[in-house]
mmCIF file of N, CA and C in Angstrom:
data_model
loop_
_atom_site.group_PDB
_atom_site.id
_atom_site.type_symbol
_atom_site.label_atom_id
_atom_site.label_comp_id
_atom_site.label_asym_id
_atom_site.label_seq_id
_atom_site.Cartn_x
_atom_site.Cartn_y
_atom_site.Cartn_z
ATOM 1 N N UNK V 1 -143.834 2.241 -156.653
ATOM 2 C CA UNK V 1 -142.580 2.877 -157.161
ATOM 3 C C UNK V 1 -141.417 1.845 -156.490
ATOM 4 N N UNK V 2 -141.605 1.532 -154.760
ATOM 5 C CA UNK V 2 -140.766 1.380 -154.026
ATOM 6 C C UNK V 2 -139.829 -0.033 -154.200
ATOM 7 N N UNK V 3 -141.340 -1.030 -154.871
ATOM 8 C CA UNK V 3 -141.540 -2.557 -155.134
ATOM 9 C C UNK V 3 -140.362 -2.738 -156.480
ATOM 10 N N UNK V 4 -140.556 -1.838 -157.135
ATOM 11 C CA UNK V 4 -139.965 -1.987 -158.591
ATOM 12 C C UNK V 4 -138.163 -1.127 -158.299
ATOM 13 N N UNK V 5 -138.166 -0.189 -157.316
ATOM 14 C CA UNK V 5 -136.582 -0.056 -157.028
ATOM 15 C C UNK V 5 -135.854 -1.323 -156.031
ATOM 16 N N UNK V 6 -137.024 -2.144 -155.440
ATOM 17 C CA UNK V 6 -136.131 -3.041 -154.559
ATOM 18 C C UNK V 6 -135.841 -4.096 -155.405
ATOM 19 N N UNK V 7 -137.420 -3.987 -156.958
ATOM 20 C CA UNK V 7 -136.371 -5.327 -157.850
ATOM 21 C C UNK V 7 -134.758 -4.967 -158.473
ATOM 22 N N UNK V 8 -135.072 -3.613 -159.070
ATOM 23 C CA UNK V 8 -133.850 -3.132 -159.644
ATOM 24 C C UNK V 8 -132.451 -3.502 -158.689
ATOM 25 N N UNK V 9 -132.325 -3.482 -157.524
ATOM 26 C CA UNK V 9 -131.397 -4.024 -156.637
ATOM 27 C C UNK V 9 -130.843 -5.183 -156.641
ATOM 28 N N UNK V 10 -132.121 -6.150 -156.589
ATOM 29 C CA UNK V 10 -131.784 -7.080 -156.334
ATOM 30 C C UNK V 10 -131.239 -8.161 -157.435
ATOM 31 N N UNK V 11 -131.626 -7.296 -159.058
ATOM 32 C CA UNK V 11 -130.979 -8.144 -160.155
ATOM 33 C C UNK V 11 -130.192 -7.545 -160.158
ATOM 34 N N UNK V 12 -129.291 -6.169 -158.873
ATOM 35 C CA UNK V 12 -128.044 -6.142 -159.795
ATOM 36 C C UNK V 12 -127.290 -6.627 -159.219
ATOM 37 N N UNK V 13 -127.803 -6.556 -157.874
ATOM 38 C CA UNK V 13 -126.945 -7.774 -156.333
ATOM 39 C C UNK V 13 -127.122 -9.020 -157.195
ATOM 40 N N UNK V 14 -127.446 -9.299 -157.927
ATOM 41 C CA UNK V 14 -127.342 -10.766 -158.108
ATOM 42 C C UNK V 14 -126.200 -11.458 -159.152
ATOM 43 N N UNK V 15 -126.888 -10.245 -160.394
ATOM 44 C CA UNK V 15 -125.499 -9.451 -161.269
ATOM 45 C C UNK V 15 -124.350 -9.769 -160.350
ATOM 46 N N UNK V 16 -123.986 -8.862 -159.789
ATOM 47 C CA UNK V 16 -122.323 -8.543 -159.274
ATOM 48 C C UNK V 16 -122.193 -9.687 -158.623
ATOM 49 N N UNK V 17 -123.384 -10.609 -158.106
ATOM 50 C CA UNK V 17 -122.841 -11.789 -157.432
ATOM 51 C C UNK V 17 -122.763 -12.800 -158.335
ATOM 52 N N UNK V 18 -123.035 -13.549 -159.456
ATOM 53 C CA UNK V 18 -122.219 -14.433 -160.517
ATOM 54 C C UNK V 18 -121.104 -13.622 -160.956
ATOM 55 N N UNK V 19 -121.558 -12.142 -161.734
ATOM 56 C CA UNK V 19 -119.298 -11.866 -162.125
ATOM 57 C C UNK V 19 -118.813 -11.632 -161.433
ATOM 58 N N UNK V 20 -118.787 -11.945 -159.726
ATOM 59 C CA UNK V 20 -117.864 -11.775 -159.168
ATOM 60 C C UNK V 20 -117.165 -13.444 -158.467
ATOM 61 N N UNK V 21 -118.581 -14.915 -158.900
ATOM 62 C CA UNK V 21 -118.169 -15.903 -158.987
ATOM 63 C C UNK V 21 -117.570 -15.729 -160.037
ATOM 64 N N UNK V 22 -118.325 -15.737 -160.591
ATOM 65 C CA UNK V 22 -117.427 -15.968 -162.661
ATOM 66 C C UNK V 22 -115.949 -15.395 -162.577
ATOM 67 N N UNK V 23 -115.869 -14.612 -162.075
ATOM 68 C CA UNK V 23 -114.577 -14.278 -162.189
ATOM 69 C C UNK V 23 -113.404 -15.150 -161.282
ATOM 70 N N UNK V 24 -114.043 -15.520 -160.301
ATOM 71 C CA UNK V 24 -113.069 -15.839 -159.027
ATOM 72 C C UNK V 24 -112.624 -17.408 -159.244
ATOM 73 N N UNK V 25 -113.949 -18.299 -160.196
ATOM 74 C CA UNK V 25 -113.743 -19.366 -161.296
ATOM 75 C C UNK V 25 -112.585 -19.152 -162.701
ATOM 76 N N UNK V 26 -112.593 -18.362 -163.159
ATOM 77 C CA UNK V 26 -111.635 -17.864 -163.343
ATOM 78 C C UNK V 26 -110.081 -18.083 -163.614
ATOM 79 N N UNK V 27 -110.247 -17.361 -162.829
ATOM 80 C CA UNK V 27 -108.740 -17.417 -161.854
ATOM 81 C C UNK V 27 -108.418 -18.815 -161.133
ATOM 82 N N UNK V 28 -109.405 -19.696 -160.583
ATOM 83 C CA UNK V 28 -108.757 -20.798 -160.200
ATOM 84 C C UNK V 28 -108.044 -21.358 -162.092
ATOM 85 N N UNK V 29 -109.451 -21.461 -162.560
ATOM 86 C CA UNK V 29 -109.145 -22.320 -164.175
ATOM 87 C C UNK V 29 -107.823 -21.860 -164.456
ATOM 88 N N UNK V 30 -107.528 -20.382 -164.557
ATOM 89 C CA UNK V 30 -105.955 -19.393 -164.958
ATOM 90 C C UNK V 30 -104.528 -20.600 -163.834
ATOM 91 N N UNK V 31 -105.202 -20.661 -162.912
ATOM 92 C CA UNK V 31 -104.200 -21.465 -161.886
ATOM 93 C C UNK V 31 -103.730 -22.993 -162.360
ATOM 94 N N UNK V 32 -104.781 -23.845 -162.321
ATOM 95 C CA UNK V 32 -105.366 -24.774 -162.913
ATOM 96 C C UNK V 32 -104.392 -25.396 -164.031
ATOM 97 N N UNK V 33 -104.384 -24.410 -164.909
ATOM 98 C CA UNK V 33 -104.085 -24.622 -166.486
ATOM 99 C C UNK V 33 -102.429 -24.094 -166.824
ATOM 100 N N UNK V 34 -102.363 -23.587 -165.767
ATOM 101 C CA UNK V 34 -100.611 -23.177 -165.453
ATOM 102 C C UNK V 34 -99.863 -24.782 -164.670
ATOM 103 N N UNK V 35 -100.818 -25.078 -163.655
ATOM 104 C CA UNK V 35 -100.091 -26.051 -163.721
ATOM 105 C C UNK V 35 -100.322 -27.408 -164.166
ATOM 106 N N UNK V 36 -100.765 -27.161 -165.564
ATOM 107 C CA UNK V 36 -101.175 -28.435 -166.726
ATOM 108 C C UNK V 36 -101.812 -29.641 -166.144
ATOM 109 N N UNK V 37 -102.661 -29.100 -164.910
ATOM 110 C CA UNK V 37 -104.025 -29.850 -164.288
ATOM 111 C C UNK V 37 -104.599 -29.377 -165.379
ATOM 112 N N UNK V 38 -105.033 -29.870 -166.751
ATOM 113 C CA UNK V 38 -106.278 -29.255 -168.006
ATOM 114 C C UNK V 38 -107.489 -29.876 -167.392
ATOM 115 N N UNK V 39 -107.535 -31.510 -166.895
ATOM 116 C CA UNK V 39 -108.639 -31.996 -166.702
ATOM 117 C C UNK V 39 -109.856 -31.199 -166.016
ATOM 118 N N UNK V 40 -108.845 -31.119 -164.527
ATOM 119 C CA UNK V 40 -109.134 -30.278 -164.054
ATOM 120 C C UNK V 40 -109.878 -28.822 -163.792
ATOM 121 N N UNK V 41 -109.047 -28.020 -165.166
ATOM 122 C CA UNK V 41 -109.223 -26.619 -165.496
ATOM 123 C C UNK V 41 -110.631 -27.147 -166.835
ATOM 124 N N UNK V 42 -110.719 -27.538 -166.947
ATOM 125 C CA UNK V 42 -112.486 -28.521 -168.182
ATOM 126 C C UNK V 42 -112.582 -29.246 -166.837
ATOM 127 N N UNK V 43 -113.200 -28.669 -165.665
ATOM 128 C CA UNK V 43 -114.145 -28.617 -165.279
ATOM 129 C C UNK V 43 -114.699 -27.505 -164.739
ATOM 130 N N UNK V 44 -113.539 -27.071 -164.205
ATOM 131 C CA UNK V 44 -113.637 -25.110 -163.786
ATOM 132 C C UNK V 44 -114.259 -24.794 -165.114
ATOM 133 N N UNK V 45 -113.948 -24.967 -165.895
ATOM 134 C CA UNK V 45 -114.074 -23.977 -166.962
ATOM 135 C C UNK V 45 -116.118 -23.989 -167.330
ATOM 136 N N UNK V 46 -116.217 -26.163 -167.445
ATOM 137 C CA UNK V 46 -117.837 -25.794 -167.586
ATOM 138 C C UNK V 46 -118.797 -25.314 -165.850
ATOM 139 N N UNK V 47 -118.528 -25.597 -165.356
ATOM 140 C CA UNK V 47 -118.911 -24.836 -164.110
ATOM 141 C C UNK V 47 -119.098 -23.073 -164.810
ATOM 142 N N UNK V 48 -118.414 -22.595 -165.516
ATOM 143 C CA UNK V 48 -118.335 -21.008 -165.522
ATOM 144 C C UNK V 48 -118.992 -21.001 -166.842
ATOM 145 N N UNK V 49 -119.652 -21.783 -167.492
ATOM 146 C CA UNK V 49 -119.970 -21.660 -168.302
ATOM 147 C C UNK V 49 -121.491 -22.559 -167.863
ATOM 148 N N UNK V 50 -121.694 -23.399 -166.876
ATOM 149 C CA UNK V 50 -122.980 -23.249 -166.333
ATOM 150 C C UNK V 50 -123.749 -21.820 -165.841
ATOM 151 N N UNK V 51 -122.850 -21.316 -164.804
ATOM 152 C CA UNK V 51 -122.793 -20.078 -164.349
ATOM 153 C C UNK V 51 -123.578 -18.614 -165.684
ATOM 154 N N UNK V 52 -123.035 -19.132 -166.693
ATOM 155 C CA UNK V 52 -123.002 -18.041 -167.714
ATOM 156 C C UNK V 52 -123.125 -18.582 -168.936
ATOM 157 N N UNK V 53 -123.642 -19.592 -169.313
ATOM 158 C CA UNK V 53 -123.689 -19.744 -170.503
ATOM 159 C C UNK V 53 -123.069 -18.722 -171.884
ATOM 160 N N UNK V 54 -123.721 -17.941 -171.759
ATOM 161 C CA UNK V 54 -123.208 -16.716 -173.546
ATOM 162 C C UNK V 54 -122.156 -16.092 -173.284
ATOM 163 N N UNK V 55 -121.257 -16.033 -171.906
ATOM 164 C CA UNK V 55 -119.738 -15.292 -172.435
ATOM 165 C C UNK V 55 -118.777 -16.299 -172.946
ATOM 166 N N UNK V 56 -118.398 -15.370 -173.571
ATOM 167 C CA UNK V 56 -117.368 -16.100 -174.776
ATOM 168 C C UNK V 56 -116.174 -16.431 -173.803
ATOM 169 N N UNK V 57 -115.666 -15.442 -172.674
ATOM 170 C CA UNK V 57 -114.193 -16.948 -172.130
ATOM 171 C C UNK V 57 -114.990 -17.818 -171.752
ATOM 172 N N UNK V 58 -116.242 -18.024 -170.745
ATOM 173 C CA UNK V 58 -116.154 -19.275 -170.644
ATOM 174 C C UNK V 58 -116.513 -20.747 -171.905
ATOM 175 N N UNK V 59 -116.567 -19.860 -172.302
ATOM 176 C CA UNK V 59 -116.936 -20.453 -174.186
ATOM 177 C C UNK V 59 -115.375 -21.123 -174.368
ATOM 178 N N UNK V 60 -114.888 -19.945 -174.360
ATOM 179 C CA UNK V 60 -113.093 -20.190 -175.110
ATOM 180 C C UNK V 60 -112.240 -21.165 -173.772
ATOM 181 N N UNK V 61 -112.392 -21.434 -172.963
ATOM 182 C CA UNK V 61 -111.941 -21.715 -171.599
ATOM 183 C C UNK V 61 -112.040 -23.275 -171.098
ATOM 184 N N UNK V 62 -113.563 -23.506 -171.485
ATOM 185 C CA UNK V 62 -113.584 -24.890 -171.699
ATOM 186 C C UNK V 62 -112.881 -25.773 -173.449
ATOM 187 N N UNK V 63 -113.241 -25.084 -174.325
ATOM 188 C CA UNK V 63 -112.308 -25.359 -175.687
ATOM 189 C C UNK V 63 -110.689 -25.664 -175.491
ATOM 190 N N UNK V 64 -110.013 -24.430 -174.405
ATOM 191 C CA UNK V 64 -108.402 -24.768 -174.204
ATOM 192 C C UNK V 64 -108.022 -25.334 -173.952
ATOM 193 N N UNK V 65 -108.970 -25.818 -172.418
ATOM 194 C CA UNK V 65 -108.942 -27.077 -171.439
ATOM 195 C C UNK V 65 -108.620 -27.993 -171.754
ATOM 196 N N UNK V 66 -110.329 -28.215 -173.200
ATOM 197 C CA UNK V 66 -110.387 -29.131 -173.733
ATOM 198 C C UNK V 66 -109.328 -29.693 -174.943
ATOM 199 N N UNK V 67 -108.557 -28.794 -175.656
ATOM 200 C CA UNK V 67 -107.529 -29.234 -176.366
ATOM 201 C C UNK V 67 -106.147 -29.605 -175.437
ATOM 202 N N UNK V 68 -105.986 -28.831 -174.793
ATOM 203 C CA UNK V 68 -104.614 -29.057 -173.977
ATOM 204 C C UNK V 68 -104.839 -30.430 -173.199
ATOM 205 N N UNK V 69 -106.086 -30.788 -173.145
ATOM 206 C CA UNK V 69 -106.161 -32.585 -172.267
ATOM 207 C C UNK V 69 -105.918 -33.165 -173.556
ATOM 208 N N UNK V 70 -106.449 -33.118 -174.940
ATOM 209 C CA UNK V 70 -106.251 -33.839 -176.094
ATOM 210 C C UNK V 70 -104.067 -33.969 -176.171
#
């Protein structure tokens, strides 16, 4: 029972860590996009997508940066 609780806590902690890192990447992306540094914003968007590929925000960031760069 304790082993299951520990596993659940580890999974929750990992998920929280990923969400915090993702939020940090989104903030960095927004800053770069406002500065019209679209290539750099695109790199951050790709990092966010690697971190959480199913998150629609990451997909949107990548496409938006790509279109703005072009």
